[in-house]
C-alpha positions as a Python dict, from the first residue, in 0.01 Angstrom:
ca = {
    (1, 'M'): (0, 0, 0),
    (2, 'R'): (135, 339, -101),
    (3, 'Q'): (91, 609, 162),
    (4, 'P'): (207, 943, 18),
    (5, 'D'): (132, 1273, 181),
    (6, 'L'): (17, 1410, -155),
    (7, 'L'): (-131, 1222, -450),
    (8, 'V'): (-143, 1432, -768),
    (9, 'V'): (-391, 1302, -1024),
    (10, 'G'): (-258, 1412, -1362),
    (11, 'A'): (101, 1446, -1484),
    (12, 'G'): (40, 1722, -1735),
    (13, 'P'): (189, 2070, -1694),
    (14, 'V'): (-34, 2162, -1397),
    (15, 'G'): (25, 1846, -1193),
    (16, 'L'): (397, 1839, -1272),
    (17, 'A'): (433, 2205, -1172),
    (18, 'L'): (271, 2137, -834),
    (19, 'A'): (500, 1842, -764),
    (20, 'L'): (805, 2046, -863),
    (21, 'A'): (700, 2342, -646),
    (22, 'L'): (686, 2105, -346),
    (23, 'K'): (998, 1897, -418),
    (24, 'D'): (1184, 2036, -116),
    (25, 'S'): (882, 2044, 117),
    (26, 'G'): (953, 1713, 286),
    (27, 'L'): (617, 1578, 167),
    (28, 'A'): (605, 1233, 8),
    (29, 'I'): (455, 1293, -338),
    (30, 'V'): (323, 1054, -604),
    (31, 'L'): (177, 1149, -942),
    (32, 'A'): (-55, 926, -1147),
    (33, 'D'): (-159, 984, -1509),
    (34, 'A'): (-383, 767, -1724),
    (35, 'R'): (-191, 857, -2040),
    (36, 'P'): (141, 717, -2159),
    (37, 'R'): (431, 952, -2099),
    (38, 'A'): (485, 993, -2473),
    (39, 'A'): (126, 1111, -2524),
    (40, 'V'): (166, 1387, -2265),
    (41, 'L'): (490, 1508, -2423),
    (42, 'A'): (338, 1502, -2774),
    (43, 'D'): (47, 1733, -2682),
    (44, 'P'): (29, 1977, -2980),
    (45, 'R'): (-185, 2242, -2811),
    (46, 'V'): (-37, 2588, -2787),
    (47, 'L'): (-31, 2778, -2457),
    (48, 'A'): (-1, 3154, -2411),
    (49, 'L'): (213, 3216, -2103),
    (50, 'A'): (174, 3549, -1923),
    (51, 'H'): (480, 3733, -1793),
    (52, 'G'): (382, 3632, -1440),
    (53, 'T'): (384, 3267, -1551),
    (54, 'R'): (737, 3311, -1677),
    (55, 'L'): (841, 3429, -1330),
    (56, 'T'): (688, 3117, -1175),
    (57, 'L'): (854, 2883, -1428),
    (58, 'E'): (1186, 3054, -1357),
    (59, 'R'): (1137, 2981, -986),
    (60, 'L'): (1069, 2617, -1078),
    (61, 'G'): (1396, 2607, -1274),
    (62, 'V'): (1251, 2508, -1613),
    (63, 'W'): (1224, 2836, -1802),
    (64, 'D'): (1562, 2818, -1977),
    (65, 'A'): (1473, 2478, -2126),
    (66, 'L'): (1154, 2602, -2297),
    (67, 'P'): (1139, 2684, -2672),
    (68, 'V'): (917, 2991, -2635),
    (69, 'T'): (818, 3265, -2879),
    (70, 'P'): (787, 3608, -2713),
    (71, 'I'): (479, 3828, -2760),
    (72, 'R'): (600, 4188, -2756),
    (73, 'R'): (284, 4355, -2885),
    (74, 'I'): (-87, 4269, -2876),
    (75, 'H'): (-317, 4440, -3125),
    (76, 'V'): (-686, 4439, -3022),
    (77, 'S'): (-965, 4541, -3261),
    (78, 'Q'): (-1320, 4460, -3367),
    (79, 'Q'): (-1456, 4386, -3713),
    (80, 'G'): (-1712, 4629, -3850),
    (81, 'G'): (-1660, 4899, -3588),
    (82, 'F'): (-1422, 5175, -3484),
    (83, 'G'): (-1176, 5154, -3199),
    (84, 'R'): (-854, 4961, -3159),
    (85, 'T'): (-565, 4952, -2915),
    (86, 'E'): (-221, 4800, -2889),
    (87, 'L'): (-38, 4685, -2578),
    (88, 'R'): (343, 4706, -2596),
    (89, 'A'): (593, 4534, -2367),
    (90, 'E'): (833, 4827, -2376),
    (91, 'D'): (570, 5046, -2211),
    (92, 'Y'): (602, 4828, -1899),
    (93, 'H'): (980, 4777, -1913),
    (94, 'Q'): (931, 4405, -1974),
    (95, 'P'): (1100, 4186, -2237),
    (96, 'A'): (758, 4056, -2345),
    (97, 'L'): (392, 4070, -2253),
    (98, 'G'): (375, 3693, -2278),
    (99, 'Y'): (518, 3387, -2449),
    (100, 'V'): (387, 3103, -2666),
    (101, 'V'): (492, 2740, -2620),
    (102, 'S'): (349, 2401, -2703),
    (103, 'A'): (188, 2215, -2414),
    (104, 'G'): (404, 1911, -2494),
    (105, 'A'): (729, 2108, -2472),
    (106, 'L'): (626, 2259, -2140),
    (107, 'A'): (527, 1917, -2004),
    (108, 'G'): (861, 1777, -2123),
    (109, 'A'): (1066, 2037, -1938),
    (110, 'L'): (861, 1996, -1620),
    (111, 'R'): (873, 1615, -1639),
    (112, 'A'): (1251, 1615, -1678),
    (113, 'A'): (1284, 1832, -1368),
    (114, 'V'): (1042, 1611, -1171),
    (115, 'D'): (1236, 1300, -1274),
    (116, 'R'): (1561, 1461, -1156),
    (117, 'S'): (1398, 1537, -821),
    (118, 'G'): (1317, 1171, -765),
    (119, 'I'): (939, 1221, -731),
    (120, 'A'): (750, 909, -842),
    (121, 'V'): (532, 935, -1153),
    (122, 'L'): (300, 645, -1239),
    (123, 'D'): (226, 665, -1611),
    (124, 'E'): (-68, 478, -1764),
    (125, 'T'): (-232, 464, -1423),
    (126, 'E'): (-593, 562, -1374),
    (127, 'V'): (-741, 673, -1044),
    (128, 'T'): (-1082, 507, -1042),
    (129, 'A'): (-1212, 606, -699),
    (130, 'L'): (-1149, 868, -433),
    (131, 'T'): (-1297, 808, -86),
    (132, 'P'): (-1232, 1085, 170),
    (133, 'Q'): (-1192, 967, 529),
    (134, 'A'): (-1118, 1156, 849),
    (135, 'D'): (-741, 1145, 815),
    (136, 'A'): (-682, 1056, 449),
    (137, 'V'): (-827, 994, 104),
    (138, 'V'): (-826, 633, -14),
    (139, 'A'): (-768, 609, -389),
    (140, 'T'): (-773, 307, -617),
    (141, 'L'): (-499, 300, -881),
    (142, 'V'): (-545, 81, -1189),
    (143, 'A'): (-297, 31, -1472),
    (144, 'T'): (-457, 130, -1802),
    (145, 'L'): (-449, -96, -2106),
    (146, 'G'): (-89, -141, -2214),
    (147, 'G'): (49, -38, -1876),
    (148, 'T'): (424, -48, -1834),
    (149, 'A'): (666, -108, -1550),
    (150, 'A'): (612, 255, -1452),
    (151, 'S'): (240, 187, -1396),
    (152, 'A'): (67, 79, -1079),
    (153, 'P'): (-50, -283, -1051),
    (154, 'D'): (-426, -329, -1093),
    (155, 'D'): (-641, -219, -798),
    (156, 'T'): (-351, -79, -596),
    (157, 'P'): (-485, 105, -289),
    (158, 'C'): (-332, 442, -215),
    (159, 'R'): (-391, 628, 111),
    (160, 'A'): (-297, 997, 82),
    (161, 'R'): (-344, 1281, 327),
    (162, 'L'): (-421, 1517, 35),
    (163, 'V'): (-528, 1457, -325),
    (164, 'A'): (-477, 1725, -591),
    (165, 'C'): (-695, 1659, -897),
    (166, 'A'): (-511, 1819, -1190),
    (167, 'E'): (-641, 1604, -1473),
    (168, 'G'): (-956, 1608, -1680),
    (169, 'R'): (-1250, 1840, -1715),
    (170, 'L'): (-1519, 1919, -1462),
    (171, 'E'): (-1801, 1671, -1437),
    (172, 'A'): (-2137, 1805, -1554),
    (173, 'G'): (-2433, 1820, -1319),
    (174, 'S'): (-2251, 1873, -990),
    (175, 'R'): (-2424, 2122, -760),
    (176, 'D'): (-2089, 2289, -692),
    (177, 'V'): (-2017, 2344, -1063),
    (178, 'V'): (-2133, 2653, -1253),
    (179, 'E'): (-2182, 2589, -1626),
    (180, 'H'): (-2252, 2803, -1932),
    (181, 'D'): (-2251, 2689, -2296),
    (182, 'Y'): (-2122, 2969, -2520),
    (183, 'R'): (-2258, 2794, -2828),
    (184, 'Q'): (-1916, 2831, -2984),
    (185, 'H'): (-1655, 2592, -3114),
    (186, 'A'): (-1286, 2679, -3149),
    (187, 'L'): (-1106, 2601, -3473),
    (188, 'I'): (-732, 2573, -3418),
    (189, 'A'): (-454, 2559, -3677),
    (190, 'R'): (-116, 2701, -3773),
    (191, 'I'): (-104, 2966, -4044),
    (192, 'D'): (166, 3159, -4231),
    (193, 'V'): (165, 3536, -4287),
    (194, 'D'): (360, 3737, -4538),
    (195, 'G'): (662, 3902, -4377),
    (196, 'G'): (650, 3701, -4055),
    (197, 'H'): (489, 3784, -3723),
    (198, 'H'): (748, 4022, -3569),
    (199, 'H'): (639, 3896, -3224),
    (200, 'R'): (300, 4067, -3258),
    (201, 'A'): (-22, 3894, -3145),
    (202, 'F'): (-373, 3983, -3259),
    (203, 'E'): (-708, 3960, -3082),
    (204, 'R'): (-984, 4033, -3334),
    (205, 'F'): (-1345, 4043, -3215),
    (206, 'T'): (-1602, 3956, -3481),
    (207, 'P'): (-1982, 3912, -3466),
    (208, 'Q'): (-1929, 3535, -3491),
    (209, 'G'): (-1672, 3518, -3213),
    (210, 'P'): (-1313, 3622, -3130),
    (211, 'I'): (-1010, 3527, -3338),
    (212, 'A'): (-666, 3506, -3180),
    (213, 'L'): (-334, 3491, -3364),
    (214, 'L'): (-34, 3403, -3145),
    (215, 'P'): (322, 3416, -3281),
    (216, 'C'): (459, 3064, -3257),
    (217, 'D'): (794, 2965, -3404),
    (218, 'S'): (799, 3113, -3756),
    (219, 'N'): (420, 3140, -3808),
    (220, 'Y'): (99, 3196, -3612),
    (221, 'A'): (-109, 2969, -3393),
    (222, 'L'): (-470, 3043, -3483),
    (223, 'V'): (-777, 3011, -3261),
    (224, 'Q'): (-1109, 3107, -3426),
    (225, 'A'): (-1431, 3088, -3224),
    (226, 'V'): (-1755, 3042, -3419),
    (227, 'S'): (-2096, 2881, -3377),
    (228, 'P'): (-2109, 2501, -3410),
    (229, 'E'): (-2296, 2536, -3740),
    (230, 'R'): (-2040, 2779, -3878),
    (231, 'A'): (-1761, 2547, -3763),
    (232, 'D'): (-1913, 2272, -3978),
    (233, 'E'): (-1912, 2507, -4277),
    (234, 'L'): (-1555, 2622, -4223),
    (235, 'L'): (-1422, 2271, -4181),
    (236, 'A'): (-1589, 2176, -4510),
    (237, 'L'): (-1397, 2449, -4697),
    (238, 'D'): (-1071, 2375, -4874),
    (239, 'D'): (-763, 2560, -4752),
    (240, 'A'): (-803, 2844, -5003),
    (241, 'G'): (-1165, 2901, -4904),
    (242, 'Y'): (-1083, 2896, -4535),
    (243, 'V'): (-797, 3145, -4573),
    (244, 'A'): (-1024, 3372, -4783),
    (245, 'Q'): (-1288, 3399, -4509),
    (246, 'L'): (-1017, 3462, -4250),
    (247, 'Q'): (-871, 3735, -4470),
    (248, 'D'): (-1216, 3893, -4487),
    (249, 'R'): (-1233, 3899, -4106),
    (250, 'F'): (-895, 4072, -4072),
    (251, 'G'): (-895, 4306, -4371),
    (252, 'T'): (-561, 4424, -4509),
    (253, 'R'): (-353, 4446, -4191),
    (254, 'L'): (-224, 4091, -4252),
    (255, 'R'): (-180, 3879, -4564),
    (256, 'F'): (-234, 3511, -4487),
    (257, 'G'): (-55, 3221, -4653),
    (258, 'A'): (-68, 2845, -4608),
    (259, 'V'): (-282, 2696, -4331),
    (260, 'S'): (-238, 2361, -4158),
    (261, 'R'): (-506, 2102, -4090),
    (262, 'R'): (-782, 2247, -3872),
    (263, 'H'): (-915, 2093, -3550),
    (264, 'R'): (-1214, 2189, -3338),
    (265, 'Y'): (-1332, 2170, -2979),
    (266, 'P'): (-1643, 2307, -2800),
    (267, 'L'): (-1618, 2614, -2577),
    (268, 'G'): (-1795, 2674, -2252),
    (269, 'L'): (-1750, 2806, -1901),
    (270, 'R'): (-1735, 2563, -1612),
    (271, 'Y'): (-1592, 2626, -1271),
    (272, 'R'): (-1613, 2501, -916),
    (273, 'R'): (-1741, 2753, -669),
    (274, 'D'): (-1501, 2610, -413),
    (275, 'P'): (-1165, 2474, -538),
    (276, 'A'): (-1109, 2274, -218),
    (277, 'G'): (-1309, 2003, -45),
    (278, 'A'): (-1255, 1723, 204),
    (279, 'R'): (-880, 1651, 175),
    (280, 'T'): (-907, 1732, -196),
    (281, 'V'): (-816, 2028, -415),
    (282, 'W'): (-894, 2080, -783),
    (283, 'L'): (-652, 2253, -1019),
    (284, 'G'): (-638, 2342, -1388),
    (285, 'N'): (-933, 2225, -1597),
    (286, 'A'): (-1053, 2022, -1299),
    (287, 'A'): (-1113, 2353, -1118),
    (288, 'Q'): (-1215, 2584, -1402),
    (289, 'T'): (-1248, 2561, -1779),
    (290, 'L'): (-1244, 2903, -1945),
    (291, 'H'): (-1296, 3040, -2294),
    (292, 'P'): (-954, 3084, -2462),
    (293, 'V'): (-1011, 3457, -2527),
    (294, 'A'): (-729, 3656, -2360),
    (295, 'G'): (-544, 3330, -2283),
    (296, 'Q'): (-622, 3322, -1910),
    (297, 'G'): (-677, 2950, -1844),
    (298, 'F'): (-330, 2802, -1793),
    (299, 'N'): (-196, 3120, -1635),
    (300, 'L'): (-471, 3109, -1373),
    (301, 'A'): (-399, 2739, -1317),
    (302, 'L'): (-30, 2804, -1252),
    (303, 'R'): (-113, 3083, -1006),
    (304, 'D'): (-338, 2832, -827),
    (305, 'V'): (-49, 2584, -817),
    (306, 'W'): (194, 2838, -673),
    (307, 'A'): (-55, 2954, -412),
    (308, 'L'): (-130, 2595, -305),
    (309, 'A'): (239, 2514, -274),
    (310, 'D'): (297, 2832, -73),
    (311, 'T'): (6, 2749, 159),
    (312, 'L'): (133, 2396, 221),
    (313, 'L'): (484, 2525, 291),
    (314, 'R'): (355, 2784, 540),
    (315, 'H'): (116, 2546, 717),
    (316, 'R'): (334, 2255, 818),
    (317, 'G'): (174, 1945, 958),
    (318, 'D'): (-130, 1786, 798),
    (319, 'P'): (-142, 1899, 430),
    (320, 'G'): (-505, 1795, 394),
    (321, 'G'): (-633, 1957, 712),
    (322, 'A'): (-948, 2168, 680),
    (323, 'A'): (-777, 2484, 807),
    (324, 'V'): (-500, 2449, 548),
    (325, 'L'): (-738, 2399, 256),
    (326, 'D'): (-963, 2681, 376),
    (327, 'A'): (-662, 2913, 380),
    (328, 'Y'): (-576, 2811, 25),
    (329, 'A'): (-933, 2861, -101),
    (330, 'D'): (-956, 3202, 67),
    (331, 'S'): (-628, 3313, -92),
    (332, 'R'): (-756, 3229, -441),
    (333, 'G'): (-1097, 3393, -422),
    (334, 'L'): (-1014, 3731, -577),
    (335, 'D'): (-788, 3604, -855),
    (336, 'R'): (-1023, 3322, -959),
    (337, 'F'): (-1326, 3551, -954),
    (338, 'G'): (-1142, 3813, -1158),
    (339, 'A'): (-1007, 3577, -1424),
    (340, 'I'): (-1332, 3382, -1464),
    (341, 'H'): (-1558, 3685, -1492),
    (342, 'F'): (-1313, 3898, -1692),
    (343, 'T'): (-1296, 3624, -1956),
    (344, 'D'): (-1671, 3562, -1947),
    (345, 'A'): (-1747, 3933, -1988),
    (346, 'L'): (-1517, 3962, -2289),
    (347, 'V'): (-1698, 3677, -2465),
    (348, 'R'): (-2047, 3804, -2388),
    (349, 'V'): (-1976, 4167, -2478),
    (350, 'F'): (-1771, 4112, -2792),
    (351, 'S'): (-1934, 3805, -2951),
    (352, 'N'): (-2248, 3965, -3094),
    (353, 'D'): (-2355, 4216, -3361),
    (354, 'F'): (-2598, 4430, -3157),
    (355, 'A'): (-2541, 4778, -3309),
    (356, 'P'): (-2552, 4993, -2990),
    (357, 'L'): (-2320, 4751, -2813),
    (358, 'R'): (-2084, 4757, -3112),
    (359, 'Q'): (-2054, 5133, -3068),
    (360, 'L'): (-1986, 5094, -2696),
    (361, 'R'): (-1719, 4834, -2771),
    (362, 'G'): (-1551, 5075, -3008),
    (363, 'A'): (-1565, 5349, -2748),
    (364, 'G'): (-1409, 5115, -2494),
    (365, 'L'): (-1122, 5021, -2727),
    (366, 'L'): (-1070, 5389, -2810),
    (367, 'A'): (-1060, 5469, -2438),
    (368, 'L'): (-795, 5202, -2384),
    (369, 'D'): (-587, 5361, -2656),
    (370, 'L'): (-625, 5718, -2528),
    (371, 'I'): (-612, 5665, -2149),
    (372, 'P'): (-277, 5512, -2046),
    (373, 'P'): (-379, 5422, -1685),
    (374, 'L'): (-675, 5221, -1815),
    (375, 'R'): (-457, 5047, -2073),
    (376, 'D'): (-195, 4982, -1805),
    (377, 'F'): (-454, 4819, -1580),
    (378, 'V'): (-563, 4580, -1858),
    (379, 'A'): (-203, 4500, -1951),
    (380, 'R'): (-100, 4426, -1593),
    (381, 'R'): (-418, 4225, -1544),
    (382, 'M'): (-318, 4003, -1836),
    (383, 'M'): (44, 3976, -1720),
    (384, 'F'): (-6, 3912, -1350),
    (385, 'G'): (-371, 3823, -1279),
    (386, 'A'): (-649, 3999, -1091),
    (387, 'R'): (-415, 4131, -821),
    (388, 'A'): (-177, 4264, -1091),
    (389, 'W'): (116, 4145, -880),
    (390, 'P'): (415, 3940, -1002),
}
């Protein structure tokens, strides 16, 4: 029987970051992930890392190993209306407003550091049950199909004083989970632009949904949010037809070239009202799933990780004690509320074609461009979170 102090369910970037943040805590830590290690490291999704996230990854000792693309400018505009603004890193004396990296590369750097620390990672191991008790959570670990020597044997009991769920999405229907369907799907791809990206990102709000272009390597990572019906239509287009409609959305400020194969996934808002329960905490998509507009999801998750690690280091003793988890939940209230509702408001305000609201949106973008303190607040909010602190 394994008896760690902390069982981390999920060995993706969020779970690995938590383990690494606690490597010198004296806690016995075990991670379990249902996926093979190679699948985690091959994750092709692209993550936008805020400047505050860079500071955390530097503290974890993995930043220098990451193949990142800096974002030095962010151009924000809306289709069919006046108003635009641009955020510039040099205005805040920072090397970049954010950075772009593949999820697989980030997981690889974190996993290498975790392996060097000696923390156990059970790949291809599913946690099938979690039963909170007075002094521990009893988990059942089962090797998935094709399990390797690094997996747990079938039906291995694990008794942990604290379980951190950092894998998977929120379950629907729970009374503690708030849900909203945006009726949007995201199309993701890589796309070339004439002349290169020059480390400039774009956030373009259209009546059908926002479009984000993130500089990534030598081209752009594209995220286009549209209705499910429009997603069907766009996926049915050939590459030339798809690029033509995208060009129409952006006008002449960019000239698009070749586009890669497109993928889609549904968008919605789901979050737990309370990120901590009986000897259990939820992190990453297990705590909140946000719309990708403004790229807040992973950055919020990493701030959660750092705050949890800090709380556990300051409250020595029982890591799963109610007072410890209450302190963690209280510390995350403002930041979680700000990130969740900031993102939700952007989607609701900018993803429609109601004429009076379109004029107000333009006025808001114009105000951002003309009033430096307001623009600074938004920029620092995106770099550091709701508290705007590094």
